[in-house]
mmCIF file of C-alpha atoms in Angstrom:
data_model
loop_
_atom_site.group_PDB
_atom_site.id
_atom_site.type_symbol
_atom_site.label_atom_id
_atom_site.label_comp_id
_atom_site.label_asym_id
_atom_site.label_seq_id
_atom_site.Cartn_x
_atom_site.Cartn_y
_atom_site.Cartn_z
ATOM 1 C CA UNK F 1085 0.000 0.000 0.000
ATOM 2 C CA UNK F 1086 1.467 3.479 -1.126
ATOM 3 C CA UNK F 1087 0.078 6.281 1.022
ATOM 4 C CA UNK F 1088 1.068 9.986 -0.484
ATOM 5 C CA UNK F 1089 1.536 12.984 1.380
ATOM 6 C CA UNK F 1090 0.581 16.231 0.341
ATOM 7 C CA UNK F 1091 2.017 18.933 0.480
ATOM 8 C CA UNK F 1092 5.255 17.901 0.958
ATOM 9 C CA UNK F 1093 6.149 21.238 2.873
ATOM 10 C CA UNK F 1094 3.837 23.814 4.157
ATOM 11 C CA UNK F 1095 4.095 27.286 5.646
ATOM 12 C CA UNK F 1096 2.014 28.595 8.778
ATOM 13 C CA UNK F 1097 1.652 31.637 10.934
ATOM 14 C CA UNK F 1098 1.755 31.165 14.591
ATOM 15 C CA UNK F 1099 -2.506 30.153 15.325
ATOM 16 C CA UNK F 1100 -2.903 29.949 11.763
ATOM 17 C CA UNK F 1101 -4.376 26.664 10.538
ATOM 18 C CA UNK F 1102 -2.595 23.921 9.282
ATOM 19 C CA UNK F 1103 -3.949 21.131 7.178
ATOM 20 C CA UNK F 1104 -2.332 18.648 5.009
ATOM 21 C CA UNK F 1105 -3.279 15.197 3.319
ATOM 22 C CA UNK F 1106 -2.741 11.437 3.164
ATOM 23 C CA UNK F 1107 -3.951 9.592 0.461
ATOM 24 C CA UNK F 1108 -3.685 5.633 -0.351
ATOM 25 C CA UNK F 1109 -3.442 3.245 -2.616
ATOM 26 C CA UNK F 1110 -6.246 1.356 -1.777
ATOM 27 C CA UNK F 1111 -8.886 1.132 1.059
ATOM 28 C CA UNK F 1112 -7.669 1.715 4.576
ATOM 29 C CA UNK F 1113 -11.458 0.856 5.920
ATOM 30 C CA UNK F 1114 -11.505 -2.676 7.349
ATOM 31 C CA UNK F 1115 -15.342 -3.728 6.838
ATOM 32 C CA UNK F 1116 -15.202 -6.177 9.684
ATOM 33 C CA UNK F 1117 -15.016 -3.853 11.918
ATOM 34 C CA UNK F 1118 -15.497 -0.295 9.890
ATOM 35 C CA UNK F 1119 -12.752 0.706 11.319
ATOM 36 C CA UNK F 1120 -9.425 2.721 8.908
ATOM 37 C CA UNK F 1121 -5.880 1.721 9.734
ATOM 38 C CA UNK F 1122 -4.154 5.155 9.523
ATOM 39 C CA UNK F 1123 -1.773 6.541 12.082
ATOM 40 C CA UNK F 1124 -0.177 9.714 12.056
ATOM 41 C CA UNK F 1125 3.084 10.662 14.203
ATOM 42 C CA UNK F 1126 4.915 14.239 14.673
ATOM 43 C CA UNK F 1127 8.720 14.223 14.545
ATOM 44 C CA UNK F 1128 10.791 16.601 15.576
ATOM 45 C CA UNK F 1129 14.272 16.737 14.829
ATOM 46 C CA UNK F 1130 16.614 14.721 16.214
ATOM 47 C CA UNK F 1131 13.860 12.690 18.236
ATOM 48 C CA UNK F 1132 11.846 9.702 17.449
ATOM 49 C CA UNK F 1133 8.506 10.051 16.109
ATOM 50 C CA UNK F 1134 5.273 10.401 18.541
ATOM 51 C CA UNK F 1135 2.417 9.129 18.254
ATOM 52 C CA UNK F 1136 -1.027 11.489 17.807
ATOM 53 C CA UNK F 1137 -3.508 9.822 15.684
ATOM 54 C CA UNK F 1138 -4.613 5.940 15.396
ATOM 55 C CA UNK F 1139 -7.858 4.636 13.593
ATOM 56 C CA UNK F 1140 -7.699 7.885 11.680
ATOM 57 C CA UNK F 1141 -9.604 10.050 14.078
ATOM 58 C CA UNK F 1142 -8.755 8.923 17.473
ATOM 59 C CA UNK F 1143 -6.522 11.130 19.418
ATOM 60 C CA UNK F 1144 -3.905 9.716 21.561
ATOM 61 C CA UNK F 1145 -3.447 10.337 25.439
ATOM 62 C CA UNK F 1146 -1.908 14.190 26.393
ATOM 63 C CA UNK F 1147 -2.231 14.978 22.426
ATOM 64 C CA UNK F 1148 -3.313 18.459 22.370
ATOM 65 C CA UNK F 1149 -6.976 18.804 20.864
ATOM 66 C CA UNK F 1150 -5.588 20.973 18.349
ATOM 67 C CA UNK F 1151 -4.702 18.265 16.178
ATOM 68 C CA UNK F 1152 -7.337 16.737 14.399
ATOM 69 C CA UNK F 1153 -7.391 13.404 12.004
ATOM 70 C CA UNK F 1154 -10.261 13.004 9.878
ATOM 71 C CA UNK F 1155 -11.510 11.161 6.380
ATOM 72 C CA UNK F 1156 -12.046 7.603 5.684
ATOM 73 C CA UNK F 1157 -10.731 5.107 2.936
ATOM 74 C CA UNK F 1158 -8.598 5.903 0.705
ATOM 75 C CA UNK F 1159 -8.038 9.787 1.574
ATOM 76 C CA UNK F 1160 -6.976 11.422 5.071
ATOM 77 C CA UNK F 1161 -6.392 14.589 6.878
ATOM 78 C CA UNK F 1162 -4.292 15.967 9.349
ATOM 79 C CA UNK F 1163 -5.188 19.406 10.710
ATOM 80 C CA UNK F 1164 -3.580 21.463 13.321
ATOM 81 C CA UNK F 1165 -6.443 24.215 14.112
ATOM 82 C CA UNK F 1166 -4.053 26.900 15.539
ATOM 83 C CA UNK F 1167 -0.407 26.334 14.491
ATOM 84 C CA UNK F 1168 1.758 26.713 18.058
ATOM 85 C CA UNK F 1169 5.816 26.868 17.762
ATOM 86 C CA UNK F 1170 6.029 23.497 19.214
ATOM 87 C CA UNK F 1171 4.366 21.971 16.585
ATOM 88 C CA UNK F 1172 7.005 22.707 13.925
ATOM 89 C CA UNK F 1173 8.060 19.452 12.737
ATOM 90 C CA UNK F 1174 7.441 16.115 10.106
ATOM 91 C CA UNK F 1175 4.046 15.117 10.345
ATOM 92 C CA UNK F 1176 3.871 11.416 8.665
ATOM 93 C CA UNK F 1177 0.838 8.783 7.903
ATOM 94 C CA UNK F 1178 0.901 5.205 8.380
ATOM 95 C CA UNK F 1179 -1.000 2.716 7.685
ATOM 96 C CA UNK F 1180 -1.432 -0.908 9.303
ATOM 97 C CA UNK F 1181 -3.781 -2.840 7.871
ATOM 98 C CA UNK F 1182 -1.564 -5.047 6.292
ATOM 99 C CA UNK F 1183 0.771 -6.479 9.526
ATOM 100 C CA UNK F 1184 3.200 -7.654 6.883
ATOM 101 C CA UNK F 1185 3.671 -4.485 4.732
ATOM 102 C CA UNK F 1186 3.690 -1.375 7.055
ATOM 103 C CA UNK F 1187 4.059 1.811 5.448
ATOM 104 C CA UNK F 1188 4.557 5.319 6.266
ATOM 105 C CA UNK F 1189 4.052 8.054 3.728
ATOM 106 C CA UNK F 1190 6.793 10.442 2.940
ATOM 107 C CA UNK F 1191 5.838 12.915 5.118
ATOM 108 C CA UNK F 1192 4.948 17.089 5.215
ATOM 109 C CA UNK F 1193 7.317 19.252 7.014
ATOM 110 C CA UNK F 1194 5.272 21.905 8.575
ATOM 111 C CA UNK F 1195 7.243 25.339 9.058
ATOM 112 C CA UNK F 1196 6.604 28.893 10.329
ATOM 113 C CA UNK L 494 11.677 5.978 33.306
ATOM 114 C CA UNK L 495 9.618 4.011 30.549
ATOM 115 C CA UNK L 496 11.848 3.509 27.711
ATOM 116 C CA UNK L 497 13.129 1.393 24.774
ATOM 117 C CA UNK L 498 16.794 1.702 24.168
ATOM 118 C CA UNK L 499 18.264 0.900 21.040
ATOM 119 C CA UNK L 500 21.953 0.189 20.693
ATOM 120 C CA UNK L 501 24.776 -2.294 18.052
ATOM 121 C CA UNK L 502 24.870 1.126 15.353
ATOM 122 C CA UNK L 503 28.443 1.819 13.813
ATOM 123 C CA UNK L 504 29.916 2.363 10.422
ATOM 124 C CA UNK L 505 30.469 -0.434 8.268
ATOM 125 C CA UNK L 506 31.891 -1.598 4.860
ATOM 126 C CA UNK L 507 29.532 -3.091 2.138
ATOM 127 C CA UNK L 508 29.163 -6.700 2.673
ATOM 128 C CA UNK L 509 29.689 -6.594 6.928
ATOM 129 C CA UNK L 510 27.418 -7.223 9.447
ATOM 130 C CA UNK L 511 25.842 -5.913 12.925
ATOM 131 C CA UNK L 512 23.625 -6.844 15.507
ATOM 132 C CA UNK L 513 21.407 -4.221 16.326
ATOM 133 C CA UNK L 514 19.183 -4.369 20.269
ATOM 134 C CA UNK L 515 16.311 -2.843 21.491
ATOM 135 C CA UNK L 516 16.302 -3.035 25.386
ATOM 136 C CA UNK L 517 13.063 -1.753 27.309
ATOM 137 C CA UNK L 518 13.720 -0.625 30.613
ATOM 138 C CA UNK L 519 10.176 0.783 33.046
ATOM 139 C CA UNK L 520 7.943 -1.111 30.277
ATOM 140 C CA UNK L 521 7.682 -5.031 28.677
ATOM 141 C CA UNK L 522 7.777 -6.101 25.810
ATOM 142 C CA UNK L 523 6.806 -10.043 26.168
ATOM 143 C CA UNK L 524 3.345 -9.610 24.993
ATOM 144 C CA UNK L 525 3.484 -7.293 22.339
ATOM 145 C CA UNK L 526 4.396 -6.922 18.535
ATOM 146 C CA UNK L 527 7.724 -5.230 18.403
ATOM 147 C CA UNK L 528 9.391 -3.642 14.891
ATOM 148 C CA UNK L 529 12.164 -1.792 13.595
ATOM 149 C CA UNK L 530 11.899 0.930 11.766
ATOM 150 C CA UNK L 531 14.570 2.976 9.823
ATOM 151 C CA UNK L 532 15.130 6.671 8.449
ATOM 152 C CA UNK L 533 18.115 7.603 6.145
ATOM 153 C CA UNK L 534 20.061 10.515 6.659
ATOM 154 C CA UNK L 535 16.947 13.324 5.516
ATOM 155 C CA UNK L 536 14.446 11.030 4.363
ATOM 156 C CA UNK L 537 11.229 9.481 5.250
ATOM 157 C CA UNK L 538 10.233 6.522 8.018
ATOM 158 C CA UNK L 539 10.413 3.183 6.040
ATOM 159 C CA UNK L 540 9.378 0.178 8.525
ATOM 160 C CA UNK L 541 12.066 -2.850 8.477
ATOM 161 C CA UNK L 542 10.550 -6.013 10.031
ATOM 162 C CA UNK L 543 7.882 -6.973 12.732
ATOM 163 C CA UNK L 544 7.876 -9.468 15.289
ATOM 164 C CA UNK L 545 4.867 -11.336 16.867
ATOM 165 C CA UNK L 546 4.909 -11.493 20.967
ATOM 166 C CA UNK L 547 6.356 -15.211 20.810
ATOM 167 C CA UNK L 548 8.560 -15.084 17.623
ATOM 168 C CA UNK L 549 6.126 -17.190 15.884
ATOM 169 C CA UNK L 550 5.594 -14.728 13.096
ATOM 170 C CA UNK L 551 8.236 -12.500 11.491
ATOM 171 C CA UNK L 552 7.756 -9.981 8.186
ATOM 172 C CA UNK L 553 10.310 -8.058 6.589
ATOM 173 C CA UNK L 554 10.223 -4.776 3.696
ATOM 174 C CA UNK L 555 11.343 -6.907 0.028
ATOM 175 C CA UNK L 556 14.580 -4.584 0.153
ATOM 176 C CA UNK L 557 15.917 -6.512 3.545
ATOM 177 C CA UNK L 558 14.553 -10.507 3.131
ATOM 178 C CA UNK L 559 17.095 -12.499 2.964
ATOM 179 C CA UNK L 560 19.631 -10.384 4.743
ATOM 180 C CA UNK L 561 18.632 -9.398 7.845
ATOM 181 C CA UNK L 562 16.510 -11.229 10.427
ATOM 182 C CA UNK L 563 14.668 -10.075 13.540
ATOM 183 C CA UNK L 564 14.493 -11.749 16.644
ATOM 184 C CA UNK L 565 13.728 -11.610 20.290
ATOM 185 C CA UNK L 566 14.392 -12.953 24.038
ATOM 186 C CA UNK L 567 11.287 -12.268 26.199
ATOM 187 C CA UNK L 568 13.630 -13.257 29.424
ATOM 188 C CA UNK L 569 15.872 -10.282 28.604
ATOM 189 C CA UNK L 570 12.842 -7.439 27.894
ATOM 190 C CA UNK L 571 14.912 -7.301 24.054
ATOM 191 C CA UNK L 572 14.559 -7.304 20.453
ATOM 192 C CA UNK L 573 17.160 -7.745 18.048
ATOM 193 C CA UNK L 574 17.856 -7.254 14.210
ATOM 194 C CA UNK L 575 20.517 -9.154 13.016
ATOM 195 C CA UNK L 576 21.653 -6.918 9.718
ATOM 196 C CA UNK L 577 23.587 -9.334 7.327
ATOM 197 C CA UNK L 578 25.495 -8.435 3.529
ATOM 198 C CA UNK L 579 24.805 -4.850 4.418
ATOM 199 C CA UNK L 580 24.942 -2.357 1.404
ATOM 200 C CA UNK L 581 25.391 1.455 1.342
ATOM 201 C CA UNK L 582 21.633 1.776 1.182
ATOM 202 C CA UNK L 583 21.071 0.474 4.415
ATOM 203 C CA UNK L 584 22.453 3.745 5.982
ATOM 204 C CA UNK L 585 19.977 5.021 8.515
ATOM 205 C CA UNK L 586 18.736 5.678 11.829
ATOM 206 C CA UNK L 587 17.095 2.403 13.173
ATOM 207 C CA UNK L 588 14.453 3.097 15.538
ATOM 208 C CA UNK L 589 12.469 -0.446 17.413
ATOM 209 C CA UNK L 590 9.227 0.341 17.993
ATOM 210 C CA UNK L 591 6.532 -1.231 20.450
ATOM 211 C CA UNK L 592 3.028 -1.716 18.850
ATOM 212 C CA UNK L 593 0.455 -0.137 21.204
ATOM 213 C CA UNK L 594 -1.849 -2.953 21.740
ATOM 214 C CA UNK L 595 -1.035 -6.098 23.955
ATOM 215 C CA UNK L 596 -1.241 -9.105 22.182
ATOM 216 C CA UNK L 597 -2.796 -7.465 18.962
ATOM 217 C CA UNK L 598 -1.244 -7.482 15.789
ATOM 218 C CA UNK L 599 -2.315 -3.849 15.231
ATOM 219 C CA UNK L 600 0.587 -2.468 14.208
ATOM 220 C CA UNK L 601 0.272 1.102 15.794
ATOM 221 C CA UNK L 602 3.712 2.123 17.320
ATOM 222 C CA UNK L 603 3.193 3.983 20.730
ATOM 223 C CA UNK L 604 6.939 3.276 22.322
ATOM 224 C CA UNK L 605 10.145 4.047 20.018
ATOM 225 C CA UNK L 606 13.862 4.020 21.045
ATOM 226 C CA UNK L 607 15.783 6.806 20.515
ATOM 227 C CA UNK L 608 17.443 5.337 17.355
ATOM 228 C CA UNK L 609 21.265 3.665 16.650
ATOM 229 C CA UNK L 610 23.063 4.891 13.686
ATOM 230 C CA UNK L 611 24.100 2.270 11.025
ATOM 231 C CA UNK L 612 26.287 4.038 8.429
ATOM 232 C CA UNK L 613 27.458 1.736 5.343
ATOM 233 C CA UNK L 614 30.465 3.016 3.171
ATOM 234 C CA UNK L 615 33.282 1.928 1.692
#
């Protein structure tokens, strides 16, 4: 499964809004259970990546509620409602619905 | 302080080997999916391989089969990738990664080391 990230750079003001896309290959929606296999994680550099998104939608633990995941299927969204200096980093997508083929898209670099 | 610790990164020639571990220390490991995944010097997140919570089942990225091999020791809290035949384009950060969910194969990665260097040049 390819997953594509758009843009692949973007430029926001300080509580500006920040949105940016994933899109796959083929159907992240698992019927069994309805639910999509998409993660997104923040990186910043020098660190591993974190964590803030799984099934899509669902925000993790301590995540701020600024970030927002939403769509389903094939095409995703990230947005960051009000763009603080801390969240300057690589945003990336993943997807797990296939255990044995993990992939991560190529990620959006979100600036000021 | 919960943590996975990833260590065995150093420069190499084409055609060596290494031994990469992941160690957890504040957190286990025994009942969870663990993974590896890499990042070359500017580039993206590409996963490795994956592990299921007794070894039973192991996957790997095309580029990698054949040459490297993942492996754990639930007695010692640690995951390994044993890197074999390594080529330039192996040169990355490798990060092991802990999927979220005990004893699911949902492959969501809440835990990450802080990465090992493998650099592969002649």
């Amino acid at each position: 499964i390819i997953l594509t990230q758009s843009p692949a750079s973007l430029a926001v003001s300080l509580g500006e809004r920040a949105t940016f896309d994933c899109k796959s290959s083929q159907s992240l929606l698992f019927d069994l259970n309805n639910k999509n296999y998409l993660a997104w994680y923040q990186q910043k550099p020098g660190q591993p990546p974190k964590l803030l998104i799984s099934w899509a939608s669902v925000r993790e633990s301590g995540v701020p509620d600024r970030f927002t995941g939403s769509g389903s299927g094939t095409d995703f969204t990230l947005t960051i409602s009000s763009l603080q200096d801390e969240d300057v980093a690589v945003y990336y997508c993943q997807q797990y619905l296939i255990t044995a083929a993990v992939t991560f898209g190529g990620g959006t670099k979100v600036e000021l | 302080e919960v943590q996975l610790v990833d260590s065995g990164g150093g420069s190499v020639q084409p055609g060596e080997s290494l031994r990469l571990t992941c160690t957890a220390s504040g957190l286990m490991l025994t009942d969870y999916w663990m993974s590896w995944v890499r990042q070359a010097p500017g580039k993206g997140l590409e996963w490795v391989a994956n592990i299921k919570q007794d070894g039973s089942e192991k996957f790997y990225v095309d580029s990698v089969k054949g040459r490297f091999t993942i492996a754990r020791d639930n007695a010692k809290n640690s995951v390994y990738l044993q890197m074999n035949n390594l080529k330039v384009e192996d040169t990355a950060v490798y990060y092991c990664a802990r999927a979220m969910v005990r004893g699911i194969l949902w492959q969501i990665f809440d835990h990450w080391g802080q990465g090992t260097l493998v650099a592969v040049s002649s």
